[in-house]
Amino acid sequence: MNDLLGDVLRAADPGTVRRDSPLSERALRELAAFEAAERELAAFEAAERELATNQTSERDPAATNQTSEHELATNEAAKHDLAATEAAERAGTSTPAEAHHVRAGTRRPSSADRSGSGVEARGSRRPAGRPARLRPRGRLGLAAGAIAAFAAVAIFVVALINPGPALAATPPLLELTRVSGSAPELLTEMAQMQRTQPPAGDTIRAQMWALNTSIAEDGSIESSVTEPQRSETVFAADGSVHLVLTAAPPFPGQEAAGLPKPGTVLVDESFPSGQWEFPAEAGPPTSVDEVGAYLAALTDDPNLSDGQTLREIAGILSNFPITRAQEAALLGYLATLDNITVAGQTTDRLGRKGIVFQARDRSPDFEDRLIVSPKHGQILAAETLYVGSSRTDIASPSVIDYVAWER
Amino acid sequence: MSEFSEFFRANHSLVVGVAERRLSSRQDGEEIATEAFRIAWERHRAGEPLSVPWLYGVVRNLIGNEYRRRDRQENLHTHLGEELSSHPDSLDETHADVRDALQRLPHIHRDVLMMTYWEDLTTREIAEILGTTPLAIRTRLVRARRLLRSALADLDQHTSTEVSTHE
């Protein structure tokens, strides 16, 4: 971004360590310890595999009992570690029980860690030769599942007792009706329709809304709800881009008090040529065969889930004035993916008939959708649903973002 | 280099920096990093994938734990970098002003500026961390920059009056 302001901000950074700073001595020591542990475990795994293939059916009973006790002990240690891991990963809330859970579960950096020997101390807790993670997954998997289930119940019970802040209001879910045809069939048809449409323009108009999610200082997820917005992005011939963002009317069910009046200009900014995040040369290909490689390069990720692909396509549509041929190629590419299904037919948030395509493979917590017109084959809208069970700031399922292009 | 090694090398300084700024202590930053990568190690050994958004979530939780441990709720909105300021020159005042202006912004706008300009996270990474779209982040960033510019302009007007009386 054009960046006198950015330079000023960077200069005011109070931090002494930046993302690209070289590793400290302490970090290098810890890394060395991890690498040593990895080598040890790898050697051990190899030895175990060899032992397993050489094992005969007759084993010394005494040795078997000792082994089982060992496994029990190390599995207990591993269970504790796993609980600590899960506790640290789970977003905290302010409920006392969960705070306790997180506190109890997460080991404070102790003086042992400070000296960098924490990893070695860990290693020695595992009796030589039995890193618990290498045991048959089934046993450890069950323990982990039981812990997670217990924790989930504990949180749920506490949530009932201390309901906490009200759930954030989110836009209504789209109503879906059945439609026949598989995703690949429908998408292929729509791609073909696209190629016969009149040329698209150089202005993108959209209405969008997203849940304002941030991470509070205490680590919990906080959501606040803002007004929907309308954007108009004009791509000039000289490469410059002009973005105007205005407040749009509240979504159905949204409390209007406190929101800016619809039409209020929120942002009016020009980006000189070369400073728009999506440069002109970065447009998608017009041939279906090239789309996969294009998306991989765009995202620096060769293994995009189909859900991510839908989101990336939405991003392209919002940031780059694509041609009909480019849009047809994107639809044709979606027709080749395995995890895209038809959710149904709907009337979208701007009143247009659309077919809803969805993917659930990005994450068990999210469902990604793309809505395409069965009349013109145009991509009309995209949205994301939260479908998980652990968040306390919003209901499930609920819409957490949408964008609808005025086309 | 193993996958874990690479992940460690690529992200250790990111973690120290994020923690250092929020806890106003490089030492605490290093300790958070030790704990975060121990957790990453466990996850890796369990066969789960490692990613920057996941790591960032862990680090924020650890920072939250540290706040609770310190039991100083008012520090949730502490002035950034008071203990860290290490530029003993005339620029220091300007930097303090910028940090003050930043402090006045709504939480979500301050956050996206910090994540972009101090933590060097990409729009895409920030979007993943916050569970939203890069478009939402970019429009939030545009808005945040506009708000910061106004806040700085306000400061400017205020200080120029003061300077003239000092002269």
XYZ file of C-alpha atoms in Angstrom:
574
model
C 0.000 0.000 0.000
C 1.110 3.584 -0.642
C 2.901 4.010 2.287
C 4.028 7.050 4.066
C 1.579 6.151 6.796
C 2.842 2.598 6.823
C 6.436 3.776 7.084
C 5.541 6.036 9.987
C 3.732 3.190 11.708
C 6.600 0.801 11.211
C 9.043 3.332 12.586
C 6.897 3.634 15.713
C 6.969 -0.104 16.353
C 7.777 -0.641 20.020
C 8.833 -4.205 19.396
C 12.449 -5.196 19.108
C 11.803 -8.476 17.334
C 10.214 -8.568 13.902
C 8.939 -11.455 11.873
C 12.114 -11.672 9.820
C 14.530 -11.156 12.709
C 17.185 -13.840 12.992
C 16.683 -16.494 15.655
C 18.009 -15.720 19.111
C 20.589 -17.941 20.760
C 17.914 -19.356 22.999
C 15.753 -20.156 19.975
C 18.640 -21.865 18.228
C 19.309 -23.987 21.307
C 15.671 -25.025 21.516
C 15.570 -25.811 17.829
C 18.642 -27.971 18.179
C 16.963 -29.864 21.010
C 13.832 -30.474 18.890
C 15.929 -31.648 15.980
C 17.840 -34.023 18.227
C 14.587 -35.392 19.611
C 13.289 -35.879 16.098
C 16.335 -37.853 15.095
C 16.048 -39.977 18.214
C 12.393 -40.686 17.602
C 12.980 -41.479 13.960
C 15.696 -43.956 14.863
C 13.427 -45.428 17.459
C 10.480 -45.766 15.092
C 12.687 -47.567 12.658
C 13.837 -49.953 15.353
C 10.258 -50.550 16.475
C 9.152 -51.347 12.973
C 11.931 -53.857 12.664
C 10.986 -55.391 15.980
C 7.362 -55.659 14.956
C 8.195 -57.535 11.789
C 10.562 -59.870 13.611
C 8.208 -60.594 16.480
C 7.204 -64.215 17.019
C 3.945 -65.274 18.654
C 5.749 -66.575 21.730
C 6.676 -63.694 24.001
C 8.038 -63.808 27.510
C 4.924 -63.102 29.674
C 6.897 -61.133 32.283
C 8.276 -58.782 29.647
C 4.780 -58.302 28.180
C 3.376 -57.201 31.553
C 6.205 -54.766 32.082
C 5.659 -53.366 28.614
C 1.961 -52.838 29.327
C 2.698 -50.943 32.522
C 5.203 -48.829 30.674
C 2.632 -48.056 28.021
C 0.085 -47.139 30.680
C 2.508 -44.754 32.328
C 3.548 -43.092 29.119
C -0.016 -42.923 27.911
C -0.946 -41.137 31.114
C 1.814 -38.643 30.451
C 0.692 -38.289 26.875
C -2.930 -37.785 27.944
C -1.860 -34.996 30.230
C 0.153 -33.421 27.434
C -2.720 -33.698 25.042
C -5.080 -32.107 27.551
C -2.581 -29.297 28.010
C -2.327 -28.872 24.259
C -6.076 -28.796 23.802
C -6.563 -26.426 26.696
C -4.058 -23.990 25.308
C -5.587 -24.208 21.846
C -9.164 -23.709 22.895
C -10.227 -20.067 22.766
C -10.611 -18.899 26.337
C -13.746 -17.234 27.703
C -14.139 -15.409 30.909
C -15.975 -18.214 32.653
C -14.111 -19.270 35.766
C -14.263 -22.965 34.978
C -12.718 -22.560 31.594
C -10.101 -20.151 32.873
C -9.205 -22.743 35.456
C -9.130 -25.413 32.817
C -6.797 -23.362 30.656
C -4.605 -22.372 33.605
C -4.391 -25.908 34.872
C -3.751 -27.314 31.459
C -1.102 -24.973 30.185
C 2.282 -25.340 31.721
C 3.821 -22.013 32.689
C 7.284 -21.471 31.281
C 9.292 -22.794 34.153
C 12.895 -22.112 34.993
C 13.736 -25.428 33.385
C 12.362 -24.129 30.114
C 14.207 -20.888 30.464
C 17.463 -22.689 30.283
C 16.286 -24.377 27.139
C 16.422 -27.798 28.652
C 12.640 -28.103 28.773
C 12.562 -30.299 25.744
C 15.151 -32.654 27.109
C 13.292 -32.817 30.398
C 10.232 -33.811 28.437
C 12.147 -36.437 26.596
C 13.333 -38.026 29.783
C 9.795 -38.349 31.084
C 9.241 -40.854 28.418
C 11.062 -44.019 29.371
C 13.696 -44.710 26.818
C 12.079 -46.296 23.873
C 8.376 -45.630 24.328
C 7.336 -42.251 22.966
C 3.624 -42.598 23.506
C 2.654 -41.008 20.206
C 4.108 -43.982 18.402
C 1.794 -46.440 20.094
C -1.132 -47.667 18.040
C -3.255 -44.608 17.369
C -6.390 -46.330 18.578
C -5.504 -46.264 22.242
C -4.276 -42.693 22.373
C -7.033 -41.570 20.028
C -9.646 -42.856 22.440
C -8.056 -41.059 25.366
C -7.849 -37.805 23.450
C -11.457 -38.126 22.340
C -12.595 -38.781 25.895
C -10.750 -35.736 27.186
C -12.099 -33.510 24.448
C -15.623 -34.776 25.088
C -15.319 -34.202 28.812
C -13.961 -30.714 28.275
C -16.727 -29.920 25.808
C -19.371 -31.053 28.300
C -17.737 -29.062 31.086
C -17.743 -25.923 28.966
C -21.316 -26.528 27.862
C -22.508 -26.963 31.444
C -20.716 -23.840 32.574
C -22.156 -21.948 29.609
C -25.645 -22.945 30.735
C -25.024 -21.679 34.229
C -23.239 -18.525 33.124
C -24.886 -17.698 29.816
C -22.423 -14.892 29.213
C -22.971 -12.121 26.679
C -25.824 -12.506 24.205
C -25.067 -14.123 20.866
C -24.242 -11.671 18.117
C -27.077 -11.114 15.639
C -26.266 -12.435 12.201
C -28.112 -12.253 8.893
C -30.880 -14.778 8.282
C -29.966 -18.031 6.578
C -31.041 -18.298 2.964
C -34.032 -20.522 2.393
C -33.236 -23.397 0.128
C -35.456 -25.499 -2.098
C -34.481 -28.665 -3.877
C -33.125 -28.510 -7.352
C -32.182 -31.406 -9.571
C -28.838 -31.867 -11.223
C -25.417 -32.530 -9.852
C -22.901 -29.791 -9.175
C -20.657 -30.719 -12.120
C -23.625 -30.784 -14.518
C -25.033 -27.465 -13.388
C -21.671 -25.740 -13.248
C -20.755 -26.908 -16.732
C -24.054 -25.589 -18.064
C -23.477 -22.268 -16.350
C -19.967 -21.996 -17.723
C -21.347 -22.403 -21.206
C -24.029 -19.772 -20.586
C -21.340 -17.359 -19.437
C -19.515 -17.461 -22.714
C -22.529 -16.038 -24.512
C -23.112 -13.112 -22.170
C -22.336 -9.513 -23.136
C -18.968 -8.215 -21.913
C -18.616 -7.287 -18.287
C -17.678 -3.720 -17.302
C -14.809 -2.251 -15.349
C -16.739 -1.470 -12.231
C -17.470 -3.895 -9.433
C -20.467 -3.137 -7.263
C -21.143 -5.309 -4.280
C -23.017 -5.456 -1.055
C -21.291 -7.221 1.727
C -21.212 -7.900 5.365
C -18.845 -9.717 7.668
C -18.890 -10.470 11.333
C -16.221 -8.364 12.958
C -14.148 -10.954 14.668
C -11.150 -10.119 16.718
C -9.141 -11.809 19.357
C -9.436 -10.092 22.690
C -6.385 -9.550 24.798
C -7.344 -12.519 26.928
C -7.276 -14.794 23.900
C -11.007 -15.250 23.491
C -12.835 -14.643 20.214
C -14.888 -11.488 20.273
C -17.458 -10.676 17.675
C -19.174 -7.436 17.043
C -21.686 -6.772 14.335
C -21.465 -3.807 12.008
C -23.697 -2.561 9.256
C -23.662 -4.110 5.811
C -21.657 -2.102 3.328
C -21.868 -1.317 -0.310
C -18.727 -1.025 -2.357
C -18.078 0.412 -5.744
C -14.677 -0.241 -7.227
C -13.758 1.400 -10.494
C -10.810 0.130 -12.486
C -9.481 2.886 -14.697
C -7.618 2.372 -17.931
C -4.395 3.748 -16.428
C -4.307 1.021 -13.799
C -5.523 3.162 -10.928
C -8.408 1.983 -8.790
C -11.012 4.008 -6.952
C -12.870 2.455 -4.037
C -15.936 3.948 -2.405
C -17.505 2.201 0.542
C -20.863 3.324 1.884
C -23.117 2.100 4.655
C -25.934 -0.124 3.390
C -29.280 -0.787 5.089
C -29.212 -3.139 8.067
C -29.893 -6.795 7.329
C -33.287 -8.223 8.296
C -33.446 -8.571 12.048
C -30.523 -6.255 12.692
C -30.933 -3.522 15.270
C -30.624 -0.252 13.365
C -29.876 1.958 16.350
C -26.258 3.053 16.432
C -25.545 2.145 12.816
C -24.500 4.804 10.331
C -27.279 6.056 8.062
C -27.425 4.086 4.817
C -25.495 5.986 2.207
C -22.942 7.378 4.637
C -19.574 7.347 2.965
C -17.158 5.257 4.988
C -14.194 5.146 2.652
C -13.365 7.069 -0.507
C -9.878 6.173 -1.580
C -7.858 6.103 -4.749
C -5.065 3.664 -5.365
C -2.484 4.770 -7.925
C -1.508 2.247 -10.531
C 0.332 -0.686 -9.027
C -1.002 -0.299 -5.511
C -4.232 -2.189 -5.720
C -3.653 -5.539 -4.095
C -4.797 -7.363 -7.199
C -2.611 -6.235 -10.092
C -3.943 -6.350 -13.642
C -1.491 -9.054 -14.708
C -2.846 -11.298 -12.000
C -6.182 -12.033 -13.622
C -7.366 -15.639 -13.938
C -6.894 -17.668 -17.129
C -9.573 -18.214 -19.751
C -8.908 -21.924 -20.031
C -10.251 -24.395 -17.462
C -7.047 -26.439 -17.513
C -4.995 -23.540 -16.250
C -7.226 -22.499 -13.364
C -5.869 -24.994 -10.831
C -2.296 -23.868 -11.324
C -3.371 -20.242 -11.266
C -5.108 -20.576 -7.905
C -2.195 -22.501 -6.453
C 0.175 -19.724 -7.465
C -2.180 -17.007 -6.260
C -2.492 -18.540 -2.819
C 0.946 -20.111 -2.625
C -0.845 -23.313 -1.720
C -0.856 -26.336 -4.010
C -3.450 -28.121 -1.907
C -6.435 -25.830 -1.707
C -9.554 -27.371 -0.306
C -12.649 -26.910 -2.467
C -14.031 -24.578 0.199
C -10.942 -22.427 -0.009
C -11.266 -22.442 -3.771
C -14.773 -21.016 -3.489
C -13.492 -18.278 -1.219
C -10.610 -17.466 -3.518
C -12.986 -17.154 -6.448
C -15.117 -14.791 -4.395
C -11.993 -12.792 -3.673
C -11.138 -12.580 -7.347
C -14.640 -11.418 -8.212
C -14.450 -8.681 -5.612
C -11.045 -7.401 -6.508
C -10.616 -7.834 -10.217
C -12.955 -7.024 -13.086
C -12.963 -10.426 -14.739
C -14.195 -11.095 -18.246
C -16.928 -13.561 -19.199
C -14.336 -15.952 -20.526
C -12.426 -15.850 -17.261
C -15.596 -16.386 -15.275
C -16.598 -19.304 -17.488
C -13.224 -20.917 -16.880
C -13.626 -20.556 -13.130
C -17.047 -22.211 -13.258
C -15.725 -24.937 -15.518
C -12.941 -25.560 -13.010
C -15.417 -25.846 -10.134
C -17.232 -28.501 -12.157
C -14.124 -30.679 -11.903
C -13.912 -30.616 -8.100
C -15.130 -33.519 -5.973
C -16.310 -31.782 -2.832
C -18.669 -29.252 -4.304
C -22.321 -30.162 -3.921
C -25.602 -28.463 -4.673
C -27.245 -27.153 -1.517
C -30.360 -26.085 -3.371
C -32.019 -23.172 -5.061
C -32.635 -19.875 -3.348
C -33.489 -16.230 -3.678
C -30.339 -14.401 -2.756
C -30.028 -11.347 -0.554
C -30.470 -9.039 -3.537
C -33.611 -10.843 -4.672
C -32.168 -12.949 -7.473
C -32.760 -16.621 -8.150
C -29.623 -18.625 -7.672
C -28.274 -22.119 -7.274
C -26.273 -22.558 -4.098
C -23.093 -24.611 -4.394
C -21.358 -25.556 -1.201
C -18.221 -27.163 0.168
C -17.511 -28.327 3.701
C -13.979 -29.502 3.316
C -12.096 -26.411 4.418
C -12.814 -26.998 8.074
C -15.410 -28.828 10.145
C -16.424 -25.419 11.460
C -17.243 -23.738 8.176
C -19.376 -24.220 5.106
C -18.432 -22.188 2.050
C -20.980 -21.264 -0.584
C -21.095 -19.760 -4.027
C -24.403 -18.741 -5.584
C -24.722 -18.801 -9.344
C -27.551 -17.642 -11.583
C -29.303 -20.438 -13.493
C -30.506 -17.823 -15.971
C -27.233 -16.260 -17.060
C -24.607 -18.453 -15.461
C -23.240 -15.482 -13.555
C -21.741 -15.809 -10.124
C -24.092 -13.797 -7.951
C -22.878 -14.113 -4.396
C -20.730 -15.933 -1.869
C -21.119 -16.572 1.813
C -19.686 -18.518 4.706
C -21.591 -20.305 7.410
C -20.241 -21.195 10.808
C -21.369 -24.733 11.515
C -19.140 -25.673 14.419
C -20.044 -26.160 18.050
C -17.399 -24.506 20.150
C -17.938 -20.805 19.679
C -19.963 -18.940 22.259
C -20.247 -15.624 20.436
C -22.557 -16.793 17.652
C -25.222 -19.421 17.059
C -24.628 -22.425 14.837
C -25.354 -22.526 11.984
C -25.038 -18.853 11.244
C -23.856 -16.672 8.393
C -20.558 -15.026 9.227
C -19.922 -13.230 5.986
C -21.545 -12.645 2.639
C -20.944 -10.690 -0.499
C -23.430 -10.196 -3.313
C -22.280 -8.633 -6.555
C -24.662 -6.346 -8.364
C -24.432 -7.775 -11.843
C 15.343 -29.744 7.205
C 12.304 -31.396 8.713
C 8.846 -29.914 8.504
C 8.944 -28.942 12.167
C 12.380 -27.363 11.861
C 11.247 -25.275 8.943
C 8.116 -24.186 10.766
C 10.161 -23.248 13.817
C 12.693 -21.244 11.829
C 10.064 -19.495 9.789
C 7.839 -18.480 12.699
C 9.809 -18.229 15.911
C 10.574 -14.526 15.584
C 6.985 -13.797 14.633
C 5.867 -15.336 17.928
C 8.454 -13.529 20.033
C 7.514 -10.214 18.431
C 3.762 -10.681 18.897
C 4.209 -11.661 22.553
C 6.845 -9.042 23.267
C 4.638 -6.198 22.105
C 1.632 -7.308 24.109
C 3.518 -8.131 27.266
C 6.010 -5.267 26.974
C 8.864 -7.601 27.658
C 11.229 -9.400 25.367
C 11.987 -11.968 28.036
C 8.297 -12.816 28.328
C 8.142 -12.925 24.548
C 10.870 -15.553 24.467
C 9.132 -17.620 27.120
C 5.838 -17.537 25.288
C 7.694 -18.704 22.204
C 9.212 -21.621 24.102
C 5.786 -22.696 25.286
C 4.138 -22.144 21.904
C 6.637 -24.298 20.066
C 6.426 -26.994 22.685
C 2.710 -27.116 21.927
C 3.449 -27.071 18.201
C 5.817 -29.972 18.717
C 3.101 -31.997 20.462
C 0.692 -31.219 17.663
C 3.212 -32.174 15.035
C 3.996 -35.450 16.792
C 0.277 -36.202 16.882
C 0.242 -35.906 13.104
C -1.740 -32.668 12.986
C -0.852 -29.932 10.496
C 1.023 -26.817 11.548
C -0.021 -23.426 10.263
C 0.550 -19.776 11.032
C -3.089 -19.024 11.900
C -3.164 -21.966 14.304
C 0.099 -20.863 15.901
C -1.124 -17.311 16.235
C -4.224 -18.519 18.077
C -2.075 -20.499 20.489
C 0.146 -17.485 21.120
C -2.808 -15.226 21.838
C -4.172 -17.788 24.290
C -0.812 -18.001 26.043
C -0.669 -14.223 26.225
C -4.152 -14.264 27.706
C -2.999 -16.770 30.303
C -0.126 -14.487 31.176
C -2.484 -11.550 31.635
C -4.609 -13.621 33.976
C -1.542 -14.740 35.829
C -0.415 -11.170 36.262
C -3.968 -10.433 37.378
C -3.799 -6.917 36.128
C -6.947 -6.426 34.060
C -6.156 -2.809 33.304
C -3.189 -3.962 31.268
C -5.554 -5.227 28.612
C -5.507 -1.680 27.344
C -2.026 -0.760 28.380
C -0.173 1.857 26.478
C 1.881 0.016 23.983
C 5.585 -0.143 24.274
C 6.067 2.002 27.325
C 8.725 -0.316 28.607
C 10.130 -1.123 25.239
C 10.949 2.279 23.852
C 14.578 2.116 22.957
C 15.182 5.085 20.676
C 16.632 7.840 22.827
C 16.336 10.548 20.234
C 13.978 13.274 19.099
C 12.019 10.799 17.009
C 10.878 9.222 20.223
C 8.194 11.819 20.754
C 6.815 11.289 17.269
C 6.756 7.589 17.808
C 4.987 8.021 21.109
C 2.435 10.215 19.344
C 1.832 7.594 16.701
C 1.370 4.955 19.359
C -0.995 7.238 21.246
C -3.053 7.826 18.118
C -3.133 4.092 17.513
C -4.307 3.549 21.057
C -7.331 5.731 20.451
C -8.636 3.699 17.571
C -11.362 1.130 18.030
C -9.914 -2.202 19.035
C -10.478 -3.981 15.742
C -8.887 -1.223 13.685
C -5.910 -0.969 15.991
C -5.483 -4.707 15.785
C -5.494 -4.891 12.007
C -2.909 -2.085 11.807
C -0.663 -3.800 14.313
C -0.992 -7.147 12.636
C -0.183 -5.619 9.258
C 2.584 -3.163 10.080
C 4.237 -4.539 13.180
C 3.614 -8.258 13.053
C 4.084 -8.358 9.259
C 1.172 -10.710 8.693
C -0.323 -10.818 5.245
C -3.939 -9.901 4.599
C -4.633 -13.525 3.899
C -3.063 -14.675 7.174
C -4.951 -12.068 9.158
C -8.192 -13.147 7.508
C -7.560 -16.767 8.415
C -6.645 -15.915 11.979
C -9.818 -13.910 12.430
C -12.007 -16.307 10.479
C -13.038 -13.792 7.875
C -12.295 -12.890 4.281
C -9.251 -11.057 2.945
C -11.676 -8.567 1.446
C -13.140 -7.799 4.865
C -9.637 -7.349 6.245
C -8.556 -5.095 3.451
C -11.591 -2.861 3.769
C -11.085 -2.807 7.522
C -7.471 -1.823 6.929
C -8.451 0.963 4.558
C -10.842 2.262 7.176
C -8.257 1.875 9.925
C -5.661 3.855 7.992
C -8.195 6.610 7.444
C -9.018 6.677 11.156
C -5.349 6.749 12.099
C -4.686 9.594 9.719
C -7.455 11.626 11.373
C -6.215 10.762 14.828
C -2.705 11.872 13.847
C -4.012 15.049 12.270
C -5.830 15.874 15.493
C -2.618 15.317 17.404
C -0.747 17.476 14.931
C -3.069 20.431 15.380
C -2.820 20.056 19.121
C 0.977 19.849 19.228
C 1.618 22.669 16.800
C -0.208 25.014 19.155
C 1.890 23.730 22.025
C 5.141 24.060 20.144
C 4.484 27.692 19.353
C 4.025 28.534 23.036
C 7.228 26.695 23.940
C 9.163 28.662 21.347
